[in-house]
Short mmCIF file of C-alpha atoms in Angstrom, two decimals:
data_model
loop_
_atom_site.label_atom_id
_atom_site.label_comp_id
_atom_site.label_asym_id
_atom_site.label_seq_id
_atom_site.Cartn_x
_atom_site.Cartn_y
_atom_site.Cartn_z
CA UNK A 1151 -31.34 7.39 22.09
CA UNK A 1152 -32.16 6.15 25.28
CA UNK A 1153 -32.00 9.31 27.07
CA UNK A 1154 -34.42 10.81 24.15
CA UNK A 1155 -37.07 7.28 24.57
CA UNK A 1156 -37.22 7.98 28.88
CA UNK A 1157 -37.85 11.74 28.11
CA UNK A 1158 -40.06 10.59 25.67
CA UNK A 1159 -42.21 8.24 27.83
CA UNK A 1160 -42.17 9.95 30.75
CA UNK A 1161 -40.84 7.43 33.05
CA UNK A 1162 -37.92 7.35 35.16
CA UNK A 1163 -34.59 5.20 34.69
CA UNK A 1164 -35.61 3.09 37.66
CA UNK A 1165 -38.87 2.19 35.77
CA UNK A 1166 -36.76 1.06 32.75
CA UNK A 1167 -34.16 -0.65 34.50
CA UNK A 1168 -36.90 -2.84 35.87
CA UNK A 1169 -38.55 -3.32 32.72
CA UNK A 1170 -35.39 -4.67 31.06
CA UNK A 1171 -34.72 -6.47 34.30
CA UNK A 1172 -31.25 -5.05 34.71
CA UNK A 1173 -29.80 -3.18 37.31
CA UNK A 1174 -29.83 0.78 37.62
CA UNK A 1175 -25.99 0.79 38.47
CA UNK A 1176 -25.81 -0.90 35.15
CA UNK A 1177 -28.08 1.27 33.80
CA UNK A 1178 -26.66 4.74 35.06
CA UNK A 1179 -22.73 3.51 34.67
CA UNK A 1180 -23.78 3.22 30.65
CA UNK A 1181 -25.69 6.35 30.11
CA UNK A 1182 -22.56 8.51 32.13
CA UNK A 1183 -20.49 6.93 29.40
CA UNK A 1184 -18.67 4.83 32.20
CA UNK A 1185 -19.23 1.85 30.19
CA UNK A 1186 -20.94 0.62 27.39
CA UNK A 1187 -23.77 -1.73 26.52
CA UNK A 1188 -22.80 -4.89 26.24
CA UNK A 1189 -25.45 -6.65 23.51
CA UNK A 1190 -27.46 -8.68 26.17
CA UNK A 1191 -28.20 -5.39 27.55
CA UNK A 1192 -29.11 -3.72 24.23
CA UNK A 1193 -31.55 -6.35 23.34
CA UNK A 1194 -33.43 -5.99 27.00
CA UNK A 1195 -33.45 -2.16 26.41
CA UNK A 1196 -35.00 -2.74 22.67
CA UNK A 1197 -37.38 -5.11 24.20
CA UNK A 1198 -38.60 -3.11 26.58
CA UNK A 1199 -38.81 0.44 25.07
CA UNK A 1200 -40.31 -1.16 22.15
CA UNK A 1201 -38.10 0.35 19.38
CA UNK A 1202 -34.11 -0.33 18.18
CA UNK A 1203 -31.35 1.10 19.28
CA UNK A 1204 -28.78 -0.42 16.57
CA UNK A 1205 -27.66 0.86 13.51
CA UNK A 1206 -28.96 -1.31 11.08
CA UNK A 1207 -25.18 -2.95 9.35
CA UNK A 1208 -26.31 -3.33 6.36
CA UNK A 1209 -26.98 0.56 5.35
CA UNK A 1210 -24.72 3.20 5.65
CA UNK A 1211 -25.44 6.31 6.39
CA UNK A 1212 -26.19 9.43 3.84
CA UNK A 1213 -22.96 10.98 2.58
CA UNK A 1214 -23.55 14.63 3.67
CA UNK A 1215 -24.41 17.37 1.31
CA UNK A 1216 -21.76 19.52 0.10
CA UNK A 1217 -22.54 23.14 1.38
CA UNK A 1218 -24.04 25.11 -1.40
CA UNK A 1219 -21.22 27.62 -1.77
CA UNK A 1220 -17.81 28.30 -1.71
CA UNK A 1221 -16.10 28.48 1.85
CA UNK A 1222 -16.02 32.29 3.02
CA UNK A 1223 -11.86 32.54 2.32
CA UNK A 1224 -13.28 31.96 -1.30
CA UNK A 1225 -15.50 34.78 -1.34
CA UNK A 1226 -18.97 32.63 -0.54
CA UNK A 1227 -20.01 32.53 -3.92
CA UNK A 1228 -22.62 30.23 -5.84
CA UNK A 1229 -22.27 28.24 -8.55
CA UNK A 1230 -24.86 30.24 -10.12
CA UNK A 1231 -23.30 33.59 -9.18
CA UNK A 1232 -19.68 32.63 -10.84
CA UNK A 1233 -21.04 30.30 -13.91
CA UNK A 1234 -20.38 33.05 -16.54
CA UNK A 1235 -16.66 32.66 -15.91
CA UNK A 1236 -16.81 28.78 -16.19
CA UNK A 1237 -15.07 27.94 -19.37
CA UNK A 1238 -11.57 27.37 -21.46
CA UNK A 1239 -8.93 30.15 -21.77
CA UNK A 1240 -6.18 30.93 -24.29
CA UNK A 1241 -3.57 32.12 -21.21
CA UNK A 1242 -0.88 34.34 -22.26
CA UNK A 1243 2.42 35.42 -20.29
CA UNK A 1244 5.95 36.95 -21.14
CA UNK A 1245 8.32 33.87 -21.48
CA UNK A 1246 10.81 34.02 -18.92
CA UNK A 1247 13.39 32.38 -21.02
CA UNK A 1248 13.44 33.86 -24.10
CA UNK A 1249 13.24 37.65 -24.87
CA UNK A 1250 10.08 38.95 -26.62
CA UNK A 1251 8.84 35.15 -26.69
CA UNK A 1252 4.94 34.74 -25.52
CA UNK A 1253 4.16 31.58 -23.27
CA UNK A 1254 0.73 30.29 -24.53
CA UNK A 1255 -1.13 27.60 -22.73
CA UNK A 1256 -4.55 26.96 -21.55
CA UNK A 1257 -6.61 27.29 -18.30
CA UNK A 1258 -10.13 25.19 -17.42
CA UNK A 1259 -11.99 27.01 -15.27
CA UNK A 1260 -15.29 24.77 -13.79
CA UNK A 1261 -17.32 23.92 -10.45
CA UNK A 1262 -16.14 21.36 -8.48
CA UNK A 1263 -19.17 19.98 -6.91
CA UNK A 1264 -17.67 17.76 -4.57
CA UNK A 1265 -15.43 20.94 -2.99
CA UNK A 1266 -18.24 23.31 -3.59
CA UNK A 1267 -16.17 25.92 -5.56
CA UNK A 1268 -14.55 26.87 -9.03
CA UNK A 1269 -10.98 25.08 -9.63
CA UNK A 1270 -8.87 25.61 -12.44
CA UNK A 1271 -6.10 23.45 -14.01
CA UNK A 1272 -3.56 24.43 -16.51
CA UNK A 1273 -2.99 22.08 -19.90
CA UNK A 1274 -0.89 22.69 -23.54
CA UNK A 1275 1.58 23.51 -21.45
CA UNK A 1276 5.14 22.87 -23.14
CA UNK A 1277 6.86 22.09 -19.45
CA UNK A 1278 3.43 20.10 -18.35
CA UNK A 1279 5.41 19.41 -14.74
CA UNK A 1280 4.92 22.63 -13.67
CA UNK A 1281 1.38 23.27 -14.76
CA UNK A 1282 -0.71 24.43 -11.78
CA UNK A 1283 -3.97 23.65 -10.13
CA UNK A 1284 -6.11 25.07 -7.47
CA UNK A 1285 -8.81 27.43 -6.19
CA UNK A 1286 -10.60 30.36 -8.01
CA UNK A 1287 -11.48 33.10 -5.67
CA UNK A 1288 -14.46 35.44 -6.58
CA UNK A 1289 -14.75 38.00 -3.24
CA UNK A 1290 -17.29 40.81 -3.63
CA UNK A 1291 -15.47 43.25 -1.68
CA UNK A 1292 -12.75 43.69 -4.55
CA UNK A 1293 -14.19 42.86 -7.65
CA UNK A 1294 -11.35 40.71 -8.50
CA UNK A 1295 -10.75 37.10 -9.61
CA UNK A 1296 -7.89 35.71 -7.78
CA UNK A 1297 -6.26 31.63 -9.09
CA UNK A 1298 -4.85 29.93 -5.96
CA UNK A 1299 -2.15 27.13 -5.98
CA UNK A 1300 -0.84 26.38 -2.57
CA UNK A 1301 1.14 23.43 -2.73
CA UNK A 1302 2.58 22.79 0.56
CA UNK A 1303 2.31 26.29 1.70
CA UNK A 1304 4.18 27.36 -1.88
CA UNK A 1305 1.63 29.70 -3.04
CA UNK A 1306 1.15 30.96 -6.32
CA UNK A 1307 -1.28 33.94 -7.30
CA UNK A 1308 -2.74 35.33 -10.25
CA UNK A 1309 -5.09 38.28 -9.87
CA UNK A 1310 -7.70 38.91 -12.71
CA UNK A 1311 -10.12 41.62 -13.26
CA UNK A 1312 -13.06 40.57 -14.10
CA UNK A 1313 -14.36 39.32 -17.38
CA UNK A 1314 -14.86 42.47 -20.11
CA UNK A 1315 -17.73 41.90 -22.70
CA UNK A 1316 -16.01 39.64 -24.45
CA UNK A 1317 -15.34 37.76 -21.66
CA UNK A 1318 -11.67 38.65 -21.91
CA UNK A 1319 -9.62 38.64 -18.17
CA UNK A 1320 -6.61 40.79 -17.22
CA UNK A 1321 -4.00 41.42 -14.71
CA UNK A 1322 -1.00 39.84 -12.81
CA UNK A 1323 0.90 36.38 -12.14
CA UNK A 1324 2.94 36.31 -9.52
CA UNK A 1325 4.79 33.21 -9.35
CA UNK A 1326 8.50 32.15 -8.51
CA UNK A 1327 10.89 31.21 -11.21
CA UNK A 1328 13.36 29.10 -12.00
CA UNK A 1329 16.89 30.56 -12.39
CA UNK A 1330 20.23 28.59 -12.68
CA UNK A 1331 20.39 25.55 -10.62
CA UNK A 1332 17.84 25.48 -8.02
CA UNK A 1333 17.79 28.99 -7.68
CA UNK A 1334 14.45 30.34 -7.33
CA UNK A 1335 13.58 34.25 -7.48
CA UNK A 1336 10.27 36.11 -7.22
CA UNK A 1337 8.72 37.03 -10.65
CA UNK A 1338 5.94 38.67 -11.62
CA UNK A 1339 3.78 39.25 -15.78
CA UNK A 1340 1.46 40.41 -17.01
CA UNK A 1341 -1.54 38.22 -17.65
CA UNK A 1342 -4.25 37.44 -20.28
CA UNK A 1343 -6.85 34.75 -20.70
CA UNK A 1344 -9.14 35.11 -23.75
CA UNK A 1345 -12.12 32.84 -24.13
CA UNK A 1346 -11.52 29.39 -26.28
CA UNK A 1347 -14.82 29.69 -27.45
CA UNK A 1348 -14.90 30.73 -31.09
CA UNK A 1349 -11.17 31.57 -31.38
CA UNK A 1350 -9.42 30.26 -34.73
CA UNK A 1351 -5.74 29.36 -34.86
CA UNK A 1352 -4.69 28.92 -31.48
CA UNK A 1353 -1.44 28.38 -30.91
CA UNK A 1354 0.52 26.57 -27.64
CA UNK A 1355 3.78 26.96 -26.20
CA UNK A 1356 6.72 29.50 -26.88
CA UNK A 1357 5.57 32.01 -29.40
CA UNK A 1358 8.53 33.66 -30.85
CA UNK A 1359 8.27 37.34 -32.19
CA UNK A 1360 8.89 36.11 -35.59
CA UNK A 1361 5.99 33.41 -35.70
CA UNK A 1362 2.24 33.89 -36.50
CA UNK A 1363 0.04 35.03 -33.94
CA UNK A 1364 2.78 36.37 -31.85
CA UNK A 1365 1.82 39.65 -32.96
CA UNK A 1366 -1.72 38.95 -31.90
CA UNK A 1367 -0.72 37.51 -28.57
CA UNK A 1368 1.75 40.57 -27.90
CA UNK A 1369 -1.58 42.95 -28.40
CA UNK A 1370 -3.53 40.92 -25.77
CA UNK A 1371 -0.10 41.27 -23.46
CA UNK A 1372 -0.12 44.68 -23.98
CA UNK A 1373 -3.94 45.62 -23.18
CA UNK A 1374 -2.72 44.69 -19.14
CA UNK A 1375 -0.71 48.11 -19.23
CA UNK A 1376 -2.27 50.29 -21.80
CA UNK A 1377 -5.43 49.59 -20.28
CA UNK A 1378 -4.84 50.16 -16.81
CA UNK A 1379 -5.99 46.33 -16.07
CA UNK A 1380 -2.96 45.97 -13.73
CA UNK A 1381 -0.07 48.61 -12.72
CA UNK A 1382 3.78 48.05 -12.12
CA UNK A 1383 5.98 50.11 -10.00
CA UNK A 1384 9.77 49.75 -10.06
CA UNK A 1385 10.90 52.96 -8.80
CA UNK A 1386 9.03 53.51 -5.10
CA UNK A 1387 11.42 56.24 -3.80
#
């Protein structure tokens, strides 16, 4: 500030230091960041340049504005460009504890303004300890929608087509889980997440083949393959 008042005035740091009746070698040793201003020396500077140079104590300064997009390992994205996928889903999955079960929970997708970016979080989950949180992804290179937990540097990933006319998404989880013990092993499902909106008799939890809905749920499952929303290889010879 002082620097930006002598360029301002057009005088020379001699002039001011005579002006606030201190000495240059005071003067120079505190602009080269050699030592600071004590307060006597403040007030002479204020008094003779006519204008403050403390921060007032009693405000605070503006919080900054967050940026108005996602960072660029997001996909830079808008709030405006990804509001249409904003919402609640019905999010199905294979159990991976019982055969021909159906995990059902649900997924809130919505714009965190304070992070500038979608987040999701996972609820109705029957084992709510392990329900995830984190990033939605929206690049435009792909044209996929990508759910990011990293939790320590433990990363889990589901990647999502993007939302059909009904506003249905598609694709794959690929998560770790939770064998005997503390074993952990590498798993990946098919995934579905339908739209709340509208939807009658929703169901949560472990949908056994012999309950209501499961047949529904098993025809949303299915649509991943049969539609060609995702693709899974287990012979690469």
């Amino acid at each position: 500030m002082v620097r930006e008042a002598l360029a301002r005035r057009r005088i020379s740091r001699q002039t001011l230091a005579v002006q606030a009746q201190i000495s240059l070698s005071t003067l120079e040793k505190a602009l080269a960041g050699r030592r600071p201003f004590t307060l006597a020396t403040t007030i002479r500077l204020e008094e003779a340049l006519g204008q403050s140079l403390r921060r007032d104590p009693g405000r605070t300064a503006p919080a900054p504005e967050p940026p108005p997009h996602a960072p660029d390992e997001l996909g830079s994205y808008s709030r405006e460009g990804v509001a249409w996928i904003e919402g609640c889903y019905l999010t199905l999955r294979p159990s991976f504890g019982t055969a021909g079960a159906i995990f059902a929970y649900r997924t809130e997708i919505a714009w965190d303004a304070g992070l500038s970016r979608l987040v999701f979080r996972e609820a109705e989950r029957m084992d709510a300890p392990f329900a995830q949180s984190g990033s939605v992804a929206v690049p435009s290179q792909s044209g996929m929608i990508y759910l990011v937990t990293n939790w320590h540097g433990q990363h889990r990933l589901a990647v999502l087509c993007r939302p059909n006319i009904q506003g249905e998404m598609y694709g794959i989880l690929t998560t770790l889980h939770a064998g005997r013990g503390t074993q952990l092993t590498p798993a990946a499902a098919p995934l579905a997440l339908i739209p709340e909106r509208g939807a009658t008799d929703l169901a949560y939890g472990r949908i056994a083949p012999q309950e209501p809905g499961h047949a529904r749920y098993r025809a949303y499952l299915d649509r991943v393959r049969e539609d060609g929303y995702a693709a899974f290889f287990t012979d690469v010879s």
